[in-house]
Tab-separated table of C-alpha atoms in Angstrom:
chain	number	residue	atom	x	y	z
A	1	MET	CA	11.108	-20.760	-38.914
A	2	LEU	CA	10.418	-20.346	-35.193
A	3	LEU	CA	13.949	-19.146	-34.472
A	4	GLY	CA	13.716	-16.640	-37.315
A	5	GLY	CA	10.393	-15.422	-35.930
A	6	LEU	CA	11.867	-15.014	-32.465
A	7	LEU	CA	14.789	-13.044	-33.898
A	8	ALA	CA	12.333	-10.849	-35.806
A	9	GLY	CA	10.459	-10.339	-32.514
A	10	VAL	CA	13.655	-9.227	-30.792
A	11	VAL	CA	14.377	-6.765	-33.607
A	12	LEU	CA	10.804	-5.392	-33.458
A	13	THR	CA	11.032	-4.978	-29.678
A	14	VAL	CA	14.381	-3.169	-29.834
A	15	LEU	CA	13.261	-0.884	-32.668
A	16	GLU	CA	10.012	-0.005	-30.905
A	17	PHE	CA	11.874	0.671	-27.654
A	18	VAL	CA	14.244	3.060	-29.419
A	19	LEU	CA	11.451	4.741	-31.400
A	20	ASN	CA	8.999	5.141	-28.521
A	21	GLY	CA	11.619	5.908	-25.861
A	22	PRO	CA	14.559	8.095	-26.821
A	23	ILE	CA	13.163	9.337	-30.150
A	24	LEU	CA	9.442	9.953	-29.510
A	25	GLY	CA	9.186	9.546	-25.730
A	26	ASP	CA	8.787	13.252	-24.938
A	27	ARG	CA	6.224	13.682	-27.698
A	28	TRP	CA	4.210	10.688	-26.481
A	29	THR	CA	4.239	12.082	-22.944
A	30	ALA	CA	3.106	15.519	-24.143
A	31	ALA	CA	0.365	13.999	-26.295
A	32	MET	CA	-0.962	11.874	-23.435
A	33	GLU	CA	-0.899	14.849	-21.056
A	34	SER	CA	-2.726	17.057	-23.563
A	35	LEU	CA	-5.460	14.421	-23.757
A	36	ASN	CA	-5.591	14.035	-19.956
A	37	VAL	CA	-4.883	10.336	-20.351
A	38	ALA	CA	-2.486	8.303	-18.259
A	39	ALA	CA	0.185	6.558	-20.274
A	40	PRO	CA	0.064	2.761	-20.022
A	41	GLU	CA	2.608	1.660	-17.440
A	42	GLY	CA	3.769	-1.389	-15.603
A	43	ALA	CA	5.274	-4.763	-16.258
A	44	GLY	CA	2.023	-6.183	-17.639
A	45	THR	CA	1.875	-3.552	-20.356
A	46	MET	CA	5.507	-4.106	-21.301
A	47	ILE	CA	5.039	-7.881	-21.390
A	48	ALA	CA	1.994	-7.490	-23.652
A	49	TYR	CA	3.986	-5.328	-26.092
A	50	VAL	CA	6.886	-7.790	-26.160
A	51	VAL	CA	4.583	-10.798	-26.634
A	52	PHE	CA	2.818	-8.980	-29.481
A	53	ASP	CA	6.194	-8.253	-31.122
A	54	PHE	CA	7.186	-11.912	-30.926
A	55	VAL	CA	3.851	-13.084	-32.348
A	56	LEU	CA	4.188	-10.508	-35.142
A	57	GLY	CA	7.781	-11.620	-35.782
A	58	ILE	CA	6.713	-15.250	-36.094
A	59	ALA	CA	3.870	-14.236	-38.433
A	60	LEU	CA	6.316	-12.248	-40.569
A	61	VAL	CA	8.707	-15.160	-40.967
A	62	TRP	CA	5.858	-17.613	-41.603
A	63	LEU	CA	4.404	-15.386	-44.322
A	64	CYS	CA	7.841	-14.887	-45.829
A	65	ALA	CA	8.312	-18.663	-46.014
A	66	ALA	CA	4.849	-19.033	-47.531
A	67	VAL	CA	5.455	-16.516	-50.336
A	68	ARG	CA	9.076	-17.457	-51.033
A	69	PRO	CA	8.121	-19.983	-53.759
A	70	ARG	CA	6.296	-17.213	-55.624
A	71	PHE	CA	8.707	-14.283	-55.101
A	72	GLY	CA	11.957	-16.200	-54.638
A	73	PRO	CA	14.430	-16.064	-51.776
A	74	GLY	CA	16.158	-12.871	-50.743
A	75	PRO	CA	15.659	-9.424	-49.289
A	76	LYS	CA	13.005	-8.409	-51.842
A	77	THR	CA	10.685	-11.130	-50.558
A	78	ALA	CA	11.393	-10.125	-46.947
A	79	VAL	CA	10.533	-6.476	-47.669
A	80	ILE	CA	7.351	-7.430	-49.544
A	81	THR	CA	6.335	-9.627	-46.610
A	82	GLY	CA	7.008	-6.886	-44.064
A	83	LEU	CA	4.956	-4.389	-46.035
A	84	ALA	CA	2.138	-6.911	-46.489
A	85	ILE	CA	1.919	-7.571	-42.737
A	86	ILE	CA	1.860	-3.843	-41.990
A	87	LEU	CA	-0.869	-3.234	-44.576
A	88	ILE	CA	-2.972	-6.162	-43.342
A	89	TYR	CA	-2.563	-5.025	-39.736
A	90	GLU	CA	-3.511	-1.436	-40.553
A	91	PHE	CA	-6.347	-2.578	-42.800
A	92	PHE	CA	-8.067	-4.158	-39.791
A	93	GLU	CA	-6.833	-1.848	-37.034
A	94	GLY	CA	-8.012	1.404	-38.618
A	95	PRO	CA	-11.606	0.385	-39.382
A	96	ILE	CA	-12.060	-1.344	-36.016
A	97	ALA	CA	-10.719	1.714	-34.169
A	98	MET	CA	-12.928	3.995	-36.243
A	99	LEU	CA	-16.024	1.901	-35.524
A	100	ALA	CA	-15.304	2.075	-31.798
A	101	GLY	CA	-14.732	5.826	-31.930
A	102	ALA	CA	-17.857	6.423	-34.018
A	103	TRP	CA	-19.929	4.255	-31.673
A	104	LEU	CA	-18.763	6.225	-28.642
A	105	HIS	CA	-19.362	9.501	-30.466
A	106	GLN	CA	-22.923	8.447	-31.325
A	107	GLU	CA	-23.617	7.301	-27.780
A	108	GLY	CA	-22.259	10.456	-26.149
A	109	ALA	CA	-23.574	13.153	-28.519
A	110	PRO	CA	-27.087	14.500	-28.961
A	111	ALA	CA	-28.977	12.394	-31.509
A	112	ALA	CA	-29.669	15.324	-33.846
A	113	ALA	CA	-25.979	16.208	-34.119
A	114	VAL	CA	-24.735	12.738	-35.086
A	115	PRO	CA	-24.932	11.546	-38.689
A	116	ARG	CA	-25.931	7.893	-38.943
A	117	MET	CA	-23.442	5.436	-40.436
């Protein structure tokens, strides 16, 4: 299971490199410049992304192994697992990001202009 997770991590890293570099790189740069925000750079940032991909890859393979008795072996189970991880990740990421953004908005705006949550 660990080797499968590491392979999944390699695939995630390569796909994200291709997506965020050659395919969307110019758009990311333009978006960051329009927001007056410096793009994350450096070896530490890259290492964090790669480590996250490997942890996510291991979680994907572990979940796939856990649900295989229910859904059976094969690509259908792998796709279901991949979608489940993405949905779980987004389910937590979106609300947490929104809470942080809403908190900052409330702290930085006049009290009368901010609706209470």
